[in-house]
CSV table of C-alpha atoms in Angstrom, one decimal:
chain,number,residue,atom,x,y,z
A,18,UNK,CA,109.2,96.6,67.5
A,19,UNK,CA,108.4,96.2,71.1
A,20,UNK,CA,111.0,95.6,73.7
A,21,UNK,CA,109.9,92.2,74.5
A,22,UNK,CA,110.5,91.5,70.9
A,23,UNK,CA,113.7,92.9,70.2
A,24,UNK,CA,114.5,91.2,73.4
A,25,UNK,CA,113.7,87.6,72.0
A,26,UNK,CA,115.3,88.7,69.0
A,27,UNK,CA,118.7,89.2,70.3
A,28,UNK,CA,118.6,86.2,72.4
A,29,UNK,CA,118.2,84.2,69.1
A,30,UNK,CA,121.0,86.4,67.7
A,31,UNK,CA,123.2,85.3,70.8
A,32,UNK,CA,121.9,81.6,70.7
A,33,UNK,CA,123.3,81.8,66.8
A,34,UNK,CA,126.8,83.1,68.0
A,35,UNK,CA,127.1,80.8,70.9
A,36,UNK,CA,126.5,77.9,67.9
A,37,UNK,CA,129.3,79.0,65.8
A,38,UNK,CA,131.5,79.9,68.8
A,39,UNK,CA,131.0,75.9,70.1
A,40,UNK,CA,130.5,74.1,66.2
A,41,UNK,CA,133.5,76.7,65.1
A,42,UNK,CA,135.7,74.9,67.8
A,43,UNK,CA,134.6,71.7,67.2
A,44,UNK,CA,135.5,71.6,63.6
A,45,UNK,CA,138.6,73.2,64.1
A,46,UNK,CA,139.9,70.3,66.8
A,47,UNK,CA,138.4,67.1,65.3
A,48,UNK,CA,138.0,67.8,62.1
A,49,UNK,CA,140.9,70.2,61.0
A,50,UNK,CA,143.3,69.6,63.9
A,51,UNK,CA,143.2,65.9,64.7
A,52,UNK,CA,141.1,64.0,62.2
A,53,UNK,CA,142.9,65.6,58.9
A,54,UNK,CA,146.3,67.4,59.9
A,55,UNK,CA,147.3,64.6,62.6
A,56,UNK,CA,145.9,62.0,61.5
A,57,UNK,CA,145.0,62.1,57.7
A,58,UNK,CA,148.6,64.2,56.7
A,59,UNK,CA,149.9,63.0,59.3
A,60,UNK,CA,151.4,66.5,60.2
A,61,UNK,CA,151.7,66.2,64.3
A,62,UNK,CA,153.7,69.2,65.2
A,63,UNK,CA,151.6,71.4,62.7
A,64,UNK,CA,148.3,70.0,63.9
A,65,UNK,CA,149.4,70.1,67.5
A,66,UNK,CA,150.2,74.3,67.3
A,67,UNK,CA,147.6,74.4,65.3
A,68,UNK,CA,145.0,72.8,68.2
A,69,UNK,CA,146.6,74.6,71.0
A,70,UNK,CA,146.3,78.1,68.9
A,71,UNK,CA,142.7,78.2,67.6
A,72,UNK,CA,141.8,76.2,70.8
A,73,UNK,CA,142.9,79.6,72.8
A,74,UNK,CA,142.1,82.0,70.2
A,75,UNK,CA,138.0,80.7,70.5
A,76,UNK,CA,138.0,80.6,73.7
A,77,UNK,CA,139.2,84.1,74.4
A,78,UNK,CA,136.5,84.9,71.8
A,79,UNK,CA,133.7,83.2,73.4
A,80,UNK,CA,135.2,84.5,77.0
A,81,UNK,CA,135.4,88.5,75.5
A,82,UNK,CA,131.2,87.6,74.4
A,83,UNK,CA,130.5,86.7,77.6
A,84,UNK,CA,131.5,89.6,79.6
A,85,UNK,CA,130.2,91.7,76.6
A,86,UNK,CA,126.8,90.0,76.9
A,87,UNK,CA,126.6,90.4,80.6
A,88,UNK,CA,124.5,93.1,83.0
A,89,UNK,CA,121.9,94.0,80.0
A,90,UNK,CA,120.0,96.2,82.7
A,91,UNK,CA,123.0,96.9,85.2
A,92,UNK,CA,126.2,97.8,84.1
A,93,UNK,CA,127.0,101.5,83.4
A,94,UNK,CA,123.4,102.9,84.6
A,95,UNK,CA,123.8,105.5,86.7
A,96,UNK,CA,122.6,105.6,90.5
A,97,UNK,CA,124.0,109.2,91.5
A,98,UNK,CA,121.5,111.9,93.2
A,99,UNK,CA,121.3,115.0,91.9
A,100,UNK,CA,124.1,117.4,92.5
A,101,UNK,CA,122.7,120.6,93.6
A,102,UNK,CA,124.4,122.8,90.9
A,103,UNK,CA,124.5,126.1,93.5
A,104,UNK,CA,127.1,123.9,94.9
A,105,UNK,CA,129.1,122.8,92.1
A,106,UNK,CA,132.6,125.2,92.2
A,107,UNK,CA,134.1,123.2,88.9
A,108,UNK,CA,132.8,123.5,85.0
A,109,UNK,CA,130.3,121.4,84.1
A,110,UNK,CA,127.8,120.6,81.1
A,111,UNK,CA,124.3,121.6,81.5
A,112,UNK,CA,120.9,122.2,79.5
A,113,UNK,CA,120.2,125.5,79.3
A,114,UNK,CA,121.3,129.2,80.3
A,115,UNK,CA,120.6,128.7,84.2
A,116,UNK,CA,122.8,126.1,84.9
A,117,UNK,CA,120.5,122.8,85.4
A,118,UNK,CA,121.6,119.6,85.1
A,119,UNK,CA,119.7,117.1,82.8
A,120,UNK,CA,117.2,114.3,84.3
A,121,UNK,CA,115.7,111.7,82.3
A,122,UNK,CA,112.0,111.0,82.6
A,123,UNK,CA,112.0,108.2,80.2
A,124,UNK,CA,111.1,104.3,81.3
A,125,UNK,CA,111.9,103.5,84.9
A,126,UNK,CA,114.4,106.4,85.3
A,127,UNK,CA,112.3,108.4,86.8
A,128,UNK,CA,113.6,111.6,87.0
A,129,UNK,CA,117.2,110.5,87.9
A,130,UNK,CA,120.4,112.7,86.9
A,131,UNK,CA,121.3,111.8,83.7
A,132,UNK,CA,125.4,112.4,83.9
A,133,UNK,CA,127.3,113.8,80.6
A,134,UNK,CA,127.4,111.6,77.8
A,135,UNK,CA,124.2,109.2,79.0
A,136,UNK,CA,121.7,107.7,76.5
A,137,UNK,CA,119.0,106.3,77.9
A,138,UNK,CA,118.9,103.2,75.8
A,139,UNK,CA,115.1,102.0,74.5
A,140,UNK,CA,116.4,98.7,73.6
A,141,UNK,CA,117.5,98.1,77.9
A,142,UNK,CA,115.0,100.3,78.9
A,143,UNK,CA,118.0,102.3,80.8
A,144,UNK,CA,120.4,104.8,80.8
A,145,UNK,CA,123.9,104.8,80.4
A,146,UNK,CA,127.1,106.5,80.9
A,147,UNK,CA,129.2,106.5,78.6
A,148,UNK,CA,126.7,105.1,76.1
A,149,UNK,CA,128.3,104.4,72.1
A,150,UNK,CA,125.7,102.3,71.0
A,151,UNK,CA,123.2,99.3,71.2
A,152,UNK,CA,124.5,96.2,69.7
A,153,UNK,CA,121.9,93.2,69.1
A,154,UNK,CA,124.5,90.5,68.7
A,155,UNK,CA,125.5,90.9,72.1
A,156,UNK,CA,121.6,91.7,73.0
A,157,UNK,CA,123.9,94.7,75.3
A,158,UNK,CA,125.0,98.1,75.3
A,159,UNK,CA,128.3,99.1,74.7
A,160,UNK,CA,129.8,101.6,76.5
A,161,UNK,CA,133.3,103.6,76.8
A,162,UNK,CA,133.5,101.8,80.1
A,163,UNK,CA,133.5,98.5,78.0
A,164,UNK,CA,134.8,100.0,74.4
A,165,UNK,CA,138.5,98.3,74.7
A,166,UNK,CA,136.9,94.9,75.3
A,167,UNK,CA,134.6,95.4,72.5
A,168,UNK,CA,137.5,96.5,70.0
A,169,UNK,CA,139.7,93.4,71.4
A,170,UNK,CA,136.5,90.9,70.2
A,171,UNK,CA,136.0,93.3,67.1
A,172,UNK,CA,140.0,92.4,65.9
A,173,UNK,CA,140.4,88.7,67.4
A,174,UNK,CA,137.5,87.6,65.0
A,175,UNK,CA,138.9,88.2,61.9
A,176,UNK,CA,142.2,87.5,63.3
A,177,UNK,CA,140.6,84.1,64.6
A,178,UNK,CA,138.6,82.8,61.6
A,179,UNK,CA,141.9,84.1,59.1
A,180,UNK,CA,144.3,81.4,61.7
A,181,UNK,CA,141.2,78.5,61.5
A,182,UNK,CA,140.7,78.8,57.8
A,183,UNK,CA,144.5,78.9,57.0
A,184,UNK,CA,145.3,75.5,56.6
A,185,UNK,CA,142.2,74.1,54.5
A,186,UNK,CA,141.5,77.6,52.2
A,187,UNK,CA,143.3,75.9,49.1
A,188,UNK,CA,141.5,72.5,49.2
A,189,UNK,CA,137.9,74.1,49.8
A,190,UNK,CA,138.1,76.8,46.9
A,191,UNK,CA,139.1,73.4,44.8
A,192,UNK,CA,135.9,71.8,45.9
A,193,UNK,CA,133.8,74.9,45.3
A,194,UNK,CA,135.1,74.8,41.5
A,195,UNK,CA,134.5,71.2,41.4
A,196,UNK,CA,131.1,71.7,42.4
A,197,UNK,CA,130.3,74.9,40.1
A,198,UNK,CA,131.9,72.6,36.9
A,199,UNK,CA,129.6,69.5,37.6
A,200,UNK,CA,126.4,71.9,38.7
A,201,UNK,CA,126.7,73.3,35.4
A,202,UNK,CA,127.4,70.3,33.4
A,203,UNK,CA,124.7,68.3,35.2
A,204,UNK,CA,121.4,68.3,33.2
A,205,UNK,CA,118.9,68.1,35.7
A,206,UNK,CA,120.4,71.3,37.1
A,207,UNK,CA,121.0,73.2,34.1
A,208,UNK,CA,117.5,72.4,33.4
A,209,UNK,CA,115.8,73.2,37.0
A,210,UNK,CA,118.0,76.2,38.0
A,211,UNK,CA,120.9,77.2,35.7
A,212,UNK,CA,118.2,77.9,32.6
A,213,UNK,CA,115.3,79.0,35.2
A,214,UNK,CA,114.8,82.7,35.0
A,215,UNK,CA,113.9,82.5,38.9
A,216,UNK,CA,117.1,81.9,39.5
A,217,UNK,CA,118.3,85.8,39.2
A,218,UNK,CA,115.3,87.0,41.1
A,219,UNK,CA,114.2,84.1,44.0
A,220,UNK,CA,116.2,82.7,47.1
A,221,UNK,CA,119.0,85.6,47.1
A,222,UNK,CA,118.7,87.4,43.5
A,223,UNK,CA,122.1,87.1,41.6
A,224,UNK,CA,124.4,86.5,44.3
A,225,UNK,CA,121.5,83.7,45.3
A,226,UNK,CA,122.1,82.2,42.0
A,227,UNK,CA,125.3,81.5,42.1
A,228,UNK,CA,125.3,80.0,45.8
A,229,UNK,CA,122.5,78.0,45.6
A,230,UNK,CA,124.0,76.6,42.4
A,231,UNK,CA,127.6,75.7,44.2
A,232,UNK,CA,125.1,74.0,46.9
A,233,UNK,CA,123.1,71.7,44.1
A,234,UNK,CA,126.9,70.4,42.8
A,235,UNK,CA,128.0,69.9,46.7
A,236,UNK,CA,124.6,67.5,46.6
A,237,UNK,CA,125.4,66.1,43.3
A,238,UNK,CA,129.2,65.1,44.8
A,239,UNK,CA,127.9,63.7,47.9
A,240,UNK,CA,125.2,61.7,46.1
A,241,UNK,CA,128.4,60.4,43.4
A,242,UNK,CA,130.7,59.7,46.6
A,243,UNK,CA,130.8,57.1,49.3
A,244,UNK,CA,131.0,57.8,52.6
A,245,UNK,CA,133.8,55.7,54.6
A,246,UNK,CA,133.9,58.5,58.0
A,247,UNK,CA,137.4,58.3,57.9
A,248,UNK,CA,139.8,60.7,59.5
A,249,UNK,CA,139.8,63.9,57.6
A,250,UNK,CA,137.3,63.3,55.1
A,251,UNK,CA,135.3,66.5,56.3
A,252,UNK,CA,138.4,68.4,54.9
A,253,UNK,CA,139.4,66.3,52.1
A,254,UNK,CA,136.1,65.9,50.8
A,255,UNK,CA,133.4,68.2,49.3
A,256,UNK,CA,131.0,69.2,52.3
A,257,UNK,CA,128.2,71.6,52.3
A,258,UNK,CA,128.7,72.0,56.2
A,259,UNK,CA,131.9,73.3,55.9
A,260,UNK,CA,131.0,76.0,53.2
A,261,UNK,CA,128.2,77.0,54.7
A,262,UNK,CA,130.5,77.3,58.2
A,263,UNK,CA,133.3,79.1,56.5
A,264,UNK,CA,130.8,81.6,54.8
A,265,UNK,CA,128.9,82.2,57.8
A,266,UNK,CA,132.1,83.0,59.7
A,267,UNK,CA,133.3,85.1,56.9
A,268,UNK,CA,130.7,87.2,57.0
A,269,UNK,CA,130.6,88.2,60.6
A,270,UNK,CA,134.7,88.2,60.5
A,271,UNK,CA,134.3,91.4,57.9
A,272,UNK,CA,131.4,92.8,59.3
A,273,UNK,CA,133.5,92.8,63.0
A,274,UNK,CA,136.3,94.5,61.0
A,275,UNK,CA,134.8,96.7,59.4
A,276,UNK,CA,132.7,97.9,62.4
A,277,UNK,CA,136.3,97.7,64.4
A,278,UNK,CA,138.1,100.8,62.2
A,279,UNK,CA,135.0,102.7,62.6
A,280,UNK,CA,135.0,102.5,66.0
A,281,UNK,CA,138.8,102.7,65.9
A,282,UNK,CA,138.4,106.3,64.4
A,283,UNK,CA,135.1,107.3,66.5
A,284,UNK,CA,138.3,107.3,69.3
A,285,UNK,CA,140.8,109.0,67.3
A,286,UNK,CA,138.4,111.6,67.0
A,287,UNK,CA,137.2,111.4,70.7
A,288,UNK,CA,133.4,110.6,70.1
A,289,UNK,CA,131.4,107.8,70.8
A,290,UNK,CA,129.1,106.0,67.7
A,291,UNK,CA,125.8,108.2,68.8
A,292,UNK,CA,127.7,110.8,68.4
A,293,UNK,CA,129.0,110.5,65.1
A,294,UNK,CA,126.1,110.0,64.1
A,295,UNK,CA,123.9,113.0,65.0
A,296,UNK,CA,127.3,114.6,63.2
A,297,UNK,CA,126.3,112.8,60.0
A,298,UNK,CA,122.9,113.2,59.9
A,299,UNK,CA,123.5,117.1,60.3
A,300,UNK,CA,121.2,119.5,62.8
A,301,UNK,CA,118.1,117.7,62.1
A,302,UNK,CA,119.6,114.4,63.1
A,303,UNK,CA,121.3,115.7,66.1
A,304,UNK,CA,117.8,117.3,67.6
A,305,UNK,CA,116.9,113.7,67.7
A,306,UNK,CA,119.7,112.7,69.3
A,307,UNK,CA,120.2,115.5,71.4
A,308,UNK,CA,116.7,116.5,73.3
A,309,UNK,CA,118.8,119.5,74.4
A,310,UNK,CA,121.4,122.0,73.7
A,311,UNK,CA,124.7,121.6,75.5
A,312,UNK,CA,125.6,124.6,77.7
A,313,UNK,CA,128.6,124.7,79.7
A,314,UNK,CA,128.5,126.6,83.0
A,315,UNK,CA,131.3,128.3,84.8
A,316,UNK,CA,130.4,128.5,88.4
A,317,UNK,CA,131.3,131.7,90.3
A,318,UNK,CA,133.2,133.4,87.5
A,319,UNK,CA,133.2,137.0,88.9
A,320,UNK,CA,130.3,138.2,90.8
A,321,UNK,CA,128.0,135.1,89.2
A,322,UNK,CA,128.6,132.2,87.2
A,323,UNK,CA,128.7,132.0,83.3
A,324,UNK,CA,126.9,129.6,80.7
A,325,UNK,CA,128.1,129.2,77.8
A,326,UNK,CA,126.0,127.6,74.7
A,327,UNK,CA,128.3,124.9,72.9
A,328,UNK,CA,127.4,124.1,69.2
A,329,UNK,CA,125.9,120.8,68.7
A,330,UNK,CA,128.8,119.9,65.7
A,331,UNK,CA,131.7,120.9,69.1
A,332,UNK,CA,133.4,117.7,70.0
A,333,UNK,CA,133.8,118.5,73.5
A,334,UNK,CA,135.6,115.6,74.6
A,335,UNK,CA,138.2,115.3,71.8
A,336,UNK,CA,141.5,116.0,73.4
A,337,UNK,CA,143.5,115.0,70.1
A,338,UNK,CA,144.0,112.0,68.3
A,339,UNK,CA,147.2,111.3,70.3
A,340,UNK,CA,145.8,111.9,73.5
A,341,UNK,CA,142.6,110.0,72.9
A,342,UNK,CA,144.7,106.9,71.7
A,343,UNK,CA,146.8,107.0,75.2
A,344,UNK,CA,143.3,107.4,77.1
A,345,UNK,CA,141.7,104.1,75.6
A,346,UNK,CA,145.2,102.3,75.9
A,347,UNK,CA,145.6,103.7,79.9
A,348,UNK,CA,141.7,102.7,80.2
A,349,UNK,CA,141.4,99.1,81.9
A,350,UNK,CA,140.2,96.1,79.9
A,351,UNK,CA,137.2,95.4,82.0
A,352,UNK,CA,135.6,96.9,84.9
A,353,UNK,CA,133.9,95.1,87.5
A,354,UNK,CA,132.1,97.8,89.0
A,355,UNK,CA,130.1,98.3,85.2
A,356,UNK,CA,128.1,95.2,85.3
């Protein structure tokens, strides 16, 4: 996939997000909040805590996407010149048994000095410090500059759509029953798509089958029903919109958490995601992570300076689980300067 592609790509992802960000909040305030808890149960201090909550819990969502989504070919790309290592008197990491520091040659880089721990990302066309990994929902890198921030959007989703779905969980697993009994009690449907052998194999395979066939008894309800648009009915009655809303948030909500604790324990263990990777993969998957192996040299040890080779399974920035768990805690939420 070129990067033009990906690029589009990810900017449909984002579009997406933005859409359930702003149709999330929507139906939270309207239809949860004010149409049904205010005004159809008439529950005012409920729906009022209830509004103000998910009101602020969304919008520190959409506001944590934001800064996550922002400096796609600027923040965290190093512009330092190249140290002259002669002149270096503290340890430092280099590539091979004489001491030289790494440069990257790849895209626009040009030759730059390619600090510890840089990636030059293919997705950006950049390099970065600090580099964990490339995420295309945020169309971004993420970086340890910006890893706190990502792990505060990673827990407030689940967190968010757990608080939004609270109040209406009960009534919509009664209308998904509802619509499974008359889907597989209507004829037509048994007929077209209950009794169709397609039905385990097309449109999602078994799962598919079972989803699509909730869907066809959501239309069979709303065809049955009459519409008055009163207050609440989005929650009080059988919608597709609201299923297809809840699922779609469900999804990313464990996805984000899942993706949270391993990132979570990527910390604990002081490595970033790249890294853990190459780890998994064994020696063949870190040569392709690693175009190098990591030396460390000890200027002006004695009479010259020393280079050690480091094995590439070494986690040479782990300084304990405790101490790696004070560092990301100590580390501010969001720098400026790594836009």
């Amino acid at each position: 996939m070129s990067r033009k592609v990906q690029y589009a790509a990810e900017l449909g992802i984002q579009a997406f997000v933005w859409w359930m960000i702003g149709y999330g909040w929507y139906a939270a305030t309207f239809n949860v909040s004010i149409g049904w808890l205010m005004l159809r149960r008439e529950k005012w201090l409920w729906g009022g805590a209830y509004l103000v909550t998910s009101t602020v819990m969304i919008l520190a969502v959409a506001v944590i996407y934001f800064l996550l989504c922002r400096g796609r070919h600027t923040h965290n790309v190093p512009h330092f010149p190249l140290p002259d290592s002669s002149t270096l008197t503290e340890p430092y990491e280099c590539i091979n048994w004489q001491g030289d520091l790494e440069v990257c040659t790849k895209g626009e880089c040009k030759g730059a000095w390619k600090p510890p721990r840089t990636h030059h990302c293919s997705a950006c066309g950049v390099c970065r410090v600090g580099f964990d990994h490339h995420c295309p929902w945020l169309g971004n890198c993420v970086t340890l500059a910006r890893i706190k921030l990502f792990l505060c959007l990673l827990y407030l989703t689940p967190a968010t759509f757990i608080f939004a779905v609270a109040p209406f969980v009960k009534t919509l697993s009664l209308h998904i029953y509802l619509a499974f009994d008359v889907s597989r009690n209507d004829l037509w449907t048994v007929q077209n798509w209950w009794d169709w052998y397609g039905s385990w194999i097309f449109f999602g395979g078994p799962l598919g089958r079972w989803f699509w066939g909730i869907a066809l008894g959501f239309r069979i309800l709303k065809s049955r029903g009459r519409d008055y648009n009163l207050s609440g009915e989005f929650i009080e009655k059988p919608h597709m919109r609201l299923l297809v809303l809840v699922l779609c948030s469900g999804i990313i909500s464990i996805f984000a958490l899942g993706l949270a604790i391993m990132t979570t324990r990527a910390i604990l263990l002081g490595t970033t995601s790249i890294e853990t990777l190459g780890q998994r993969l064994g020696p063949q998957g870190q040569d392709l992570l690693r175009s190098h192996t990591t030396f460390i040299c000890i200027p002006h040890m004695g009479s010259r300076r020393r280079v050690y080779e480091i094995p590439k399974s070494e986690k040479i920035y782990d300084l304990g689980i405790k101490y790696n768990w004070r560092s990301l805690l100590e580390a501010p939420l969001y720098l400026t300067e790594s836009r």
